[in-house]
Amino acid sequence: MEKLKCIVIDDEPIARDIIESFISEIPYLELKASFGESAKALMYLQENTIDIIFSDIEMPKITGLELVDSLTNPPVIIFITAHRNFALDGFETGAADYLVKPVRFDRFLKAVNRAKEYISLKKTASVHQINSDRIFIKSEGKLIKILLNEILYVEAQGDYLKFVINGASYTSLGTLKALEEVLKLPMFFRVQRSFILNLEAVRSLNGNIVELIDGKTISTAVNKKDELYQLLGIK
């Protein structure tokens, strides 16, 4: 069995020791490195390919959330922290799971098995761009052709993407961050963490609320509103 390469990031030595010991108990995991500082972990990730990151969230200088958000193509993330109130932010980054300290081994194993399943699915599911006006997505075991100008919006739903076109929708494994390399300006714009929309599908604007031609309303992130208005030619 090919082992999954992983790293641990936590500024608390005892917390790192516990996770490292848990990793050593799971045959299909291989610990490649362990860091007490996010900055050093970030440098390592820029030069090495990893399957799973086990990371604390609240750390000095660079938080776990900021570290993950800075990665262009992040591996599977499992956040481990003492603060339950970080759960929502953790999942918004696309984290596979969120563990609260003190972490039990059985709960850790459940999170790792979930990550393993996701990695397996990721290897067999993707979005394929054939040329500049169409893509193929894998959905329900089939490759489905979608013309780019038919897409109204794409919504992130956990580990999956929901593609909404005129009269239909399809779900495929993937992340918006990766999809941004395919669906990009001048036709598409990511208005917030969970949505990429077709600018031609915009029917109306009301403050930071966008209404699309199918009646769908989407809230725009505060830092994206002005850019959206400019892209639509609104001064």
PDB file of C-alpha atoms in Angstrom:
ATOM      1  CA  MET A   1       0.000   0.000   0.000  1.00  0.00           C
ATOM      2  CA  GLU A   2       1.345   3.424  -0.966  1.00  0.00           C
ATOM      3  CA  LYS A   3       1.708   5.566   2.115  1.00  0.00           C
ATOM      4  CA  LEU A   4       0.147   9.001   2.437  1.00  0.00           C
ATOM      5  CA  LYS A   5       2.762  11.649   3.164  1.00  0.00           C
ATOM      6  CA  CYS A   6       1.860  14.069   5.936  1.00  0.00           C
ATOM      7  CA  ILE A   7       3.212  16.902   8.066  1.00  0.00           C
ATOM      8  CA  VAL A   8       2.256  18.283  11.480  1.00  0.00           C
ATOM      9  CA  ILE A   9       2.109  22.005  12.291  1.00  0.00           C
ATOM     10  CA  ASP A  10       1.551  23.128  15.889  1.00  0.00           C
ATOM     11  CA  ASP A  11       3.368  25.617  18.092  1.00  0.00           C
ATOM     12  CA  GLU A  12       2.766  23.411  21.173  1.00  0.00           C
ATOM     13  CA  PRO A  13       5.447  20.655  21.445  1.00  0.00           C
ATOM     14  CA  ILE A  14       3.225  18.326  23.495  1.00  0.00           C
ATOM     15  CA  ALA A  15       0.395  18.616  20.959  1.00  0.00           C
ATOM     16  CA  ARG A  16       2.830  17.813  18.134  1.00  0.00           C
ATOM     17  CA  ASP A  17       4.130  14.772  20.020  1.00  0.00           C
ATOM     18  CA  ILE A  18       0.606  13.392  20.442  1.00  0.00           C
ATOM     19  CA  ILE A  19      -0.264  13.721  16.748  1.00  0.00           C
ATOM     20  CA  GLU A  20       3.107  12.297  15.719  1.00  0.00           C
ATOM     21  CA  SER A  21       2.489   9.261  17.937  1.00  0.00           C
ATOM     22  CA  PHE A  22      -0.982   8.784  16.425  1.00  0.00           C
ATOM     23  CA  ILE A  23       0.490   8.928  12.910  1.00  0.00           C
ATOM     24  CA  SER A  24       3.047   6.252  13.833  1.00  0.00           C
ATOM     25  CA  GLU A  25       0.169   3.918  14.745  1.00  0.00           C
ATOM     26  CA  ILE A  26      -1.441   4.077  11.286  1.00  0.00           C
ATOM     27  CA  PRO A  27       0.382   1.907   8.707  1.00  0.00           C
ATOM     28  CA  TYR A  28      -0.612   3.913   5.631  1.00  0.00           C
ATOM     29  CA  LEU A  29       0.619   7.272   6.995  1.00  0.00           C
ATOM     30  CA  GLU A  30       4.177   8.515   6.680  1.00  0.00           C
ATOM     31  CA  LEU A  31       5.287  11.538   8.706  1.00  0.00           C
ATOM     32  CA  LYS A  32       7.624  13.594   6.523  1.00  0.00           C
ATOM     33  CA  ALA A  33       8.162  16.601   8.797  1.00  0.00           C
ATOM     34  CA  SER A  34       6.908  18.377  11.916  1.00  0.00           C
ATOM     35  CA  PHE A  35       6.918  22.142  12.516  1.00  0.00           C
ATOM     36  CA  GLY A  36       6.419  24.494  15.439  1.00  0.00           C
ATOM     37  CA  GLU A  37       6.180  27.511  13.118  1.00  0.00           C
ATOM     38  CA  SER A  38       3.826  28.047  10.185  1.00  0.00           C
ATOM     39  CA  ALA A  39       6.437  29.998   8.215  1.00  0.00           C
ATOM     40  CA  LYS A  40       8.845  27.061   8.153  1.00  0.00           C
ATOM     41  CA  ALA A  41       6.024  24.727   7.165  1.00  0.00           C
ATOM     42  CA  LEU A  42       5.071  27.055   4.317  1.00  0.00           C
ATOM     43  CA  MET A  43       8.634  27.029   2.980  1.00  0.00           C
ATOM     44  CA  TYR A  44       8.647  23.227   3.135  1.00  0.00           C
ATOM     45  CA  LEU A  45       5.322  22.995   1.278  1.00  0.00           C
ATOM     46  CA  GLN A  46       6.631  25.200  -1.523  1.00  0.00           C
ATOM     47  CA  GLU A  47       9.263  22.571  -2.329  1.00  0.00           C
ATOM     48  CA  ASN A  48       7.607  19.281  -1.320  1.00  0.00           C
ATOM     49  CA  THR A  49       4.414  17.425  -2.200  1.00  0.00           C
ATOM     50  CA  ILE A  50       2.304  16.335   0.762  1.00  0.00           C
ATOM     51  CA  ASP A  51      -0.979  14.415   0.940  1.00  0.00           C
ATOM     52  CA  ILE A  52      -2.251  15.529   4.373  1.00  0.00           C
ATOM     53  CA  ILE A  53      -1.559  18.498   6.655  1.00  0.00           C
ATOM     54  CA  PHE A  54      -2.423  18.217  10.353  1.00  0.00           C
ATOM     55  CA  SER A  55      -2.417  21.818  11.562  1.00  0.00           C
ATOM     56  CA  ASP A  56      -3.311  23.875  14.586  1.00  0.00           C
ATOM     57  CA  ILE A  57      -5.277  27.030  13.738  1.00  0.00           C
ATOM     58  CA  GLU A  58      -4.289  29.643  16.311  1.00  0.00           C
ATOM     59  CA  MET A  59      -0.541  30.151  15.946  1.00  0.00           C
ATOM     60  CA  PRO A  60       1.719  33.236  16.089  1.00  0.00           C
ATOM     61  CA  LYS A  61       2.548  35.236  12.933  1.00  0.00           C
ATOM     62  CA  ILE A  62       0.763  32.955  10.435  1.00  0.00           C
ATOM     63  CA  THR A  63      -2.396  31.130  11.530  1.00  0.00           C
ATOM     64  CA  GLY A  64      -3.314  27.734  10.167  1.00  0.00           C
ATOM     65  CA  LEU A  65      -6.171  29.319   8.202  1.00  0.00           C
ATOM     66  CA  GLU A  66      -3.846  31.893   6.643  1.00  0.00           C
ATOM     67  CA  LEU A  67      -1.308  29.217   5.765  1.00  0.00           C
ATOM     68  CA  VAL A  68      -3.851  27.045   3.963  1.00  0.00           C
ATOM     69  CA  ASP A  69      -5.385  30.040   2.204  1.00  0.00           C
ATOM     70  CA  SER A  70      -1.967  30.971   0.814  1.00  0.00           C
ATOM     71  CA  LEU A  71      -1.485  27.601  -0.897  1.00  0.00           C
ATOM     72  CA  THR A  72      -2.343  27.463  -4.599  1.00  0.00           C
ATOM     73  CA  ASN A  73      -3.151  23.758  -4.601  1.00  0.00           C
ATOM     74  CA  PRO A  74      -3.430  22.676  -0.950  1.00  0.00           C
ATOM     75  CA  PRO A  75      -3.335  19.027   0.125  1.00  0.00           C
ATOM     76  CA  VAL A  76      -6.029  17.570   2.364  1.00  0.00           C
ATOM     77  CA  ILE A  77      -6.273  19.605   5.574  1.00  0.00           C
ATOM     78  CA  ILE A  78      -7.210  18.337   9.033  1.00  0.00           C
ATOM     79  CA  PHE A  79      -7.312  21.155  11.573  1.00  0.00           C
ATOM     80  CA  ILE A  80      -6.564  20.380  15.225  1.00  0.00           C
ATOM     81  CA  THR A  81      -7.256  23.106  17.800  1.00  0.00           C
ATOM     82  CA  ALA A  82      -8.498  23.804  21.293  1.00  0.00           C
ATOM     83  CA  HIS A  83     -11.093  26.313  20.070  1.00  0.00           C
ATOM     84  CA  ARG A  84     -14.446  25.014  18.827  1.00  0.00           C
ATOM     85  CA  ASN A  85     -15.414  28.494  17.578  1.00  0.00           C
ATOM     86  CA  PHE A  86     -12.897  28.104  14.744  1.00  0.00           C
ATOM     87  CA  ALA A  87     -14.822  25.176  13.240  1.00  0.00           C
ATOM     88  CA  LEU A  88     -16.804  27.202  10.685  1.00  0.00           C
ATOM     89  CA  ASP A  89     -13.741  29.099   9.467  1.00  0.00           C
ATOM     90  CA  GLY A  90     -11.862  25.810   9.226  1.00  0.00           C
ATOM     91  CA  PHE A  91     -14.465  24.170   7.032  1.00  0.00           C
ATOM     92  CA  GLU A  92     -14.752  27.282   4.829  1.00  0.00           C
ATOM     93  CA  THR A  93     -11.148  26.699   3.769  1.00  0.00           C
ATOM     94  CA  GLY A  94     -12.161  23.260   2.480  1.00  0.00           C
ATOM     95  CA  ALA A  95     -10.715  21.325   5.420  1.00  0.00           C
ATOM     96  CA  ALA A  96     -11.573  17.618   5.439  1.00  0.00           C
ATOM     97  CA  ASP A  97     -12.126  17.579   9.199  1.00  0.00           C
ATOM     98  CA  TYR A  98     -11.791  19.573  12.398  1.00  0.00           C
ATOM     99  CA  LEU A  99     -10.552  17.955  15.608  1.00  0.00           C
ATOM    100  CA  VAL A 100     -10.805  19.509  19.065  1.00  0.00           C
ATOM    101  CA  LYS A 101      -8.014  19.042  21.622  1.00  0.00           C
ATOM    102  CA  PRO A 102      -7.471  16.831  23.494  1.00  0.00           C
ATOM    103  CA  VAL A 103      -7.776  14.563  20.454  1.00  0.00           C
ATOM    104  CA  ARG A 104      -8.775  10.921  20.991  1.00  0.00           C
ATOM    105  CA  PHE A 105      -7.118   8.324  18.783  1.00  0.00           C
ATOM    106  CA  ASP A 106     -10.449   6.899  17.562  1.00  0.00           C
ATOM    107  CA  ARG A 107     -11.591  10.366  16.440  1.00  0.00           C
ATOM    108  CA  PHE A 108      -8.198  10.988  14.804  1.00  0.00           C
ATOM    109  CA  LEU A 109      -8.464   7.688  12.915  1.00  0.00           C
ATOM    110  CA  LYS A 110     -11.942   8.584  11.680  1.00  0.00           C
ATOM    111  CA  ALA A 111     -10.623  11.890  10.295  1.00  0.00           C
ATOM    112  CA  VAL A 112      -7.677  10.161   8.625  1.00  0.00           C
ATOM    113  CA  ASN A 113      -9.915   7.551   6.995  1.00  0.00           C
ATOM    114  CA  ARG A 114     -12.090  10.342   5.656  1.00  0.00           C
ATOM    115  CA  ALA A 115      -9.008  12.070   4.241  1.00  0.00           C
ATOM    116  CA  LYS A 116      -7.822   8.820   2.686  1.00  0.00           C
ATOM    117  CA  GLU A 117     -11.173   8.321   0.952  1.00  0.00           C
ATOM    118  CA  TYR A 118     -11.128  11.900  -0.333  1.00  0.00           C
ATOM    119  CA  ILE A 119      -7.608  11.499  -1.749  1.00  0.00           C
ATOM    120  CA  SER A 120      -8.668   8.307  -3.502  1.00  0.00           C
ATOM    121  CA  LEU A 121     -11.688  10.043  -5.049  1.00  0.00           C
ATOM    122  CA  LYS A 122      -9.627  13.055  -6.045  1.00  0.00           C
ATOM    123  CA  LYS A 123      -7.355  10.888  -8.177  1.00  0.00           C
ATOM    124  CA  THR A 124     -10.308   9.687 -10.257  1.00  0.00           C
ATOM    125  CA  ALA A 125     -12.436  12.829 -10.462  1.00  0.00           C
ATOM    126  CA  SER A 126     -11.538  16.097 -12.125  1.00  0.00           C
ATOM    127  CA  VAL A 127     -12.504  18.871 -14.495  1.00  0.00           C
ATOM    128  CA  HIS A 128     -10.975  18.614 -17.954  1.00  0.00           C
ATOM    129  CA  GLN A 129     -10.715  21.669 -20.205  1.00  0.00           C
ATOM    130  CA  ILE A 130     -10.827  20.538 -23.830  1.00  0.00           C
ATOM    131  CA  ASN A 131     -10.517  23.992 -25.397  1.00  0.00           C
ATOM    132  CA  SER A 132     -11.372  27.609 -24.646  1.00  0.00           C
ATOM    133  CA  ASP A 133     -15.147  27.217 -24.831  1.00  0.00           C
ATOM    134  CA  ARG A 134     -15.935  23.913 -23.110  1.00  0.00           C
ATOM    135  CA  ILE A 135     -15.025  21.564 -20.275  1.00  0.00           C
ATOM    136  CA  PHE A 136     -15.777  17.973 -19.365  1.00  0.00           C
ATOM    137  CA  ILE A 137     -16.611  17.114 -15.763  1.00  0.00           C
ATOM    138  CA  LYS A 138     -16.881  13.703 -14.164  1.00  0.00           C
ATOM    139  CA  SER A 139     -20.316  13.345 -12.568  1.00  0.00           C
ATOM    140  CA  GLU A 140     -22.100  10.140 -11.529  1.00  0.00           C
ATOM    141  CA  GLY A 141     -19.510   8.053 -13.327  1.00  0.00           C
ATOM    142  CA  LYS A 142     -19.861   9.868 -16.653  1.00  0.00           C
ATOM    143  CA  LEU A 143     -17.867  12.548 -18.443  1.00  0.00           C
ATOM    144  CA  ILE A 144     -20.274  15.391 -19.200  1.00  0.00           C
ATOM    145  CA  LYS A 145     -19.566  18.156 -21.698  1.00  0.00           C
ATOM    146  CA  ILE A 146     -20.429  21.675 -20.545  1.00  0.00           C
ATOM    147  CA  LEU A 147     -20.121  24.771 -22.721  1.00  0.00           C
ATOM    148  CA  LEU A 148     -18.627  27.598 -20.675  1.00  0.00           C
ATOM    149  CA  ASN A 149     -21.202  30.158 -21.801  1.00  0.00           C
ATOM    150  CA  GLU A 150     -23.972  27.877 -20.487  1.00  0.00           C
ATOM    151  CA  ILE A 151     -22.652  27.941 -16.919  1.00  0.00           C
ATOM    152  CA  LEU A 152     -24.593  30.315 -14.647  1.00  0.00           C
ATOM    153  CA  TYR A 153     -22.553  29.652 -11.520  1.00  0.00           C
ATOM    154  CA  VAL A 154     -20.529  27.036  -9.670  1.00  0.00           C
ATOM    155  CA  GLU A 155     -21.074  26.479  -5.951  1.00  0.00           C
ATOM    156  CA  ALA A 156     -18.668  24.759  -3.558  1.00  0.00           C
ATOM    157  CA  GLN A 157     -20.432  22.150  -1.422  1.00  0.00           C
ATOM    158  CA  GLY A 158     -17.899  20.581   0.913  1.00  0.00           C
ATOM    159  CA  ASP A 159     -15.555  18.423  -1.190  1.00  0.00           C
ATOM    160  CA  TYR A 160     -17.748  18.838  -4.270  1.00  0.00           C
ATOM    161  CA  LEU A 161     -18.656  21.442  -6.876  1.00  0.00           C
ATOM    162  CA  LYS A 162     -22.179  22.048  -8.132  1.00  0.00           C
ATOM    163  CA  PHE A 163     -22.244  23.282 -11.740  1.00  0.00           C
ATOM    164  CA  VAL A 164     -25.507  25.066 -12.568  1.00  0.00           C
ATOM    165  CA  ILE A 165     -26.295  25.602 -16.241  1.00  0.00           C
ATOM    166  CA  ASN A 166     -29.481  26.549 -18.055  1.00  0.00           C
ATOM    167  CA  GLY A 167     -32.014  23.935 -17.012  1.00  0.00           C
ATOM    168  CA  ALA A 168     -29.694  21.461 -15.273  1.00  0.00           C
ATOM    169  CA  SER A 169     -27.051  20.998 -12.589  1.00  0.00           C
ATOM    170  CA  TYR A 170     -24.197  18.524 -12.085  1.00  0.00           C
ATOM    171  CA  THR A 171     -21.993  17.666  -9.119  1.00  0.00           C
ATOM    172  CA  SER A 172     -18.322  16.761  -9.377  1.00  0.00           C
ATOM    173  CA  LEU A 173     -15.469  16.371  -6.911  1.00  0.00           C
ATOM    174  CA  GLY A 174     -13.178  19.400  -6.758  1.00  0.00           C
ATOM    175  CA  THR A 175     -12.355  22.781  -5.238  1.00  0.00           C
ATOM    176  CA  LEU A 176     -13.109  26.328  -6.360  1.00  0.00           C
ATOM    177  CA  LYS A 177      -9.469  27.274  -5.962  1.00  0.00           C
ATOM    178  CA  ALA A 178      -8.459  24.709  -8.586  1.00  0.00           C
ATOM    179  CA  LEU A 179     -11.442  25.580 -10.798  1.00  0.00           C
ATOM    180  CA  GLU A 180     -10.391  29.240 -10.892  1.00  0.00           C
ATOM    181  CA  GLU A 181      -7.574  28.166 -13.212  1.00  0.00           C
ATOM    182  CA  VAL A 182     -10.244  27.132 -15.742  1.00  0.00           C
ATOM    183  CA  LEU A 183     -13.160  29.507 -15.072  1.00  0.00           C
ATOM    184  CA  LYS A 184     -11.558  32.953 -15.004  1.00  0.00           C
ATOM    185  CA  LEU A 185     -11.894  36.489 -16.229  1.00  0.00           C
ATOM    186  CA  PRO A 186     -13.240  38.018 -18.359  1.00  0.00           C
ATOM    187  CA  MET A 187     -16.209  35.597 -18.303  1.00  0.00           C
ATOM    188  CA  PHE A 188     -16.133  34.311 -14.712  1.00  0.00           C
ATOM    189  CA  PHE A 189     -15.536  35.918 -11.339  1.00  0.00           C
ATOM    190  CA  ARG A 190     -15.307  34.446  -7.840  1.00  0.00           C
ATOM    191  CA  VAL A 191     -17.565  36.656  -5.734  1.00  0.00           C
ATOM    192  CA  GLN A 192     -16.966  34.861  -2.423  1.00  0.00           C
ATOM    193  CA  ARG A 193     -15.529  31.656  -0.934  1.00  0.00           C
ATOM    194  CA  SER A 194     -18.346  29.428  -2.197  1.00  0.00           C
ATOM    195  CA  PHE A 195     -19.320  30.850  -5.600  1.00  0.00           C
ATOM    196  CA  ILE A 196     -17.881  31.521  -9.042  1.00  0.00           C
ATOM    197  CA  LEU A 197     -20.417  33.156 -11.343  1.00  0.00           C
ATOM    198  CA  ASN A 198     -20.726  33.936 -15.023  1.00  0.00           C
ATOM    199  CA  LEU A 199     -20.779  37.728 -15.329  1.00  0.00           C
ATOM    200  CA  GLU A 200     -23.147  37.446 -18.296  1.00  0.00           C
ATOM    201  CA  ALA A 201     -25.665  35.696 -16.019  1.00  0.00           C
ATOM    202  CA  VAL A 202     -26.070  38.715 -13.718  1.00  0.00           C
ATOM    203  CA  ARG A 203     -29.593  40.190 -13.889  1.00  0.00           C
ATOM    204  CA  SER A 204     -29.519  42.758 -11.105  1.00  0.00           C
ATOM    205  CA  LEU A 205     -27.495  44.135  -8.193  1.00  0.00           C
ATOM    206  CA  ASN A 206     -28.695  45.396  -4.843  1.00  0.00           C
ATOM    207  CA  GLY A 207     -25.781  46.422  -2.660  1.00  0.00           C
ATOM    208  CA  ASN A 208     -23.749  43.253  -2.206  1.00  0.00           C
ATOM    209  CA  ILE A 209     -26.574  40.967  -3.391  1.00  0.00           C
ATOM    210  CA  VAL A 210     -26.356  39.625  -6.935  1.00  0.00           C
ATOM    211  CA  GLU A 211     -29.423  38.214  -8.695  1.00  0.00           C
ATOM    212  CA  LEU A 212     -28.807  35.880 -11.640  1.00  0.00           C
ATOM    213  CA  ILE A 213     -31.042  35.272 -14.642  1.00  0.00           C
ATOM    214  CA  ASP A 214     -32.422  32.074 -13.077  1.00  0.00           C
ATOM    215  CA  GLY A 215     -33.524  33.968  -9.954  1.00  0.00           C
ATOM    216  CA  LYS A 216     -30.635  32.746  -7.779  1.00  0.00           C
ATOM    217  CA  THR A 217     -29.336  35.374  -5.339  1.00  0.00           C
ATOM    218  CA  ILE A 218     -25.741  35.337  -4.091  1.00  0.00           C
ATOM    219  CA  SER A 219     -24.081  37.618  -1.546  1.00  0.00           C
ATOM    220  CA  THR A 220     -20.771  39.143  -2.623  1.00  0.00           C
ATOM    221  CA  ALA A 221     -17.833  39.244  -0.213  1.00  0.00           C
ATOM    222  CA  VAL A 222     -17.180  42.754   1.085  1.00  0.00           C
ATOM    223  CA  ASN A 223     -13.729  42.897  -0.506  1.00  0.00           C
ATOM    224  CA  LYS A 224     -15.099  41.703  -3.876  1.00  0.00           C
ATOM    225  CA  LYS A 225     -18.026  44.106  -4.311  1.00  0.00           C
ATOM    226  CA  ASP A 226     -16.155  47.058  -5.861  1.00  0.00           C
ATOM    227  CA  GLU A 227     -14.278  44.800  -8.273  1.00  0.00           C
ATOM    228  CA  LEU A 228     -17.518  43.124  -9.358  1.00  0.00           C
ATOM    229  CA  TYR A 229     -19.145  46.493 -10.080  1.00  0.00           C
ATOM    230  CA  GLN A 230     -16.100  47.580 -12.097  1.00  0.00           C
ATOM    231  CA  LEU A 231     -16.141  44.354 -14.123  1.00  0.00           C
ATOM    232  CA  LEU A 232     -19.804  44.989 -14.947  1.00  0.00           C
ATOM    233  CA  GLY A 233     -18.985  48.536 -16.057  1.00  0.00           C
ATOM    234  CA  ILE A 234     -20.720  50.206 -13.109  1.00  0.00           C
ATOM    235  CA  LYS A 235     -18.915  53.272 -11.768  1.00  0.00           C
TER     236      LYS A 235
END
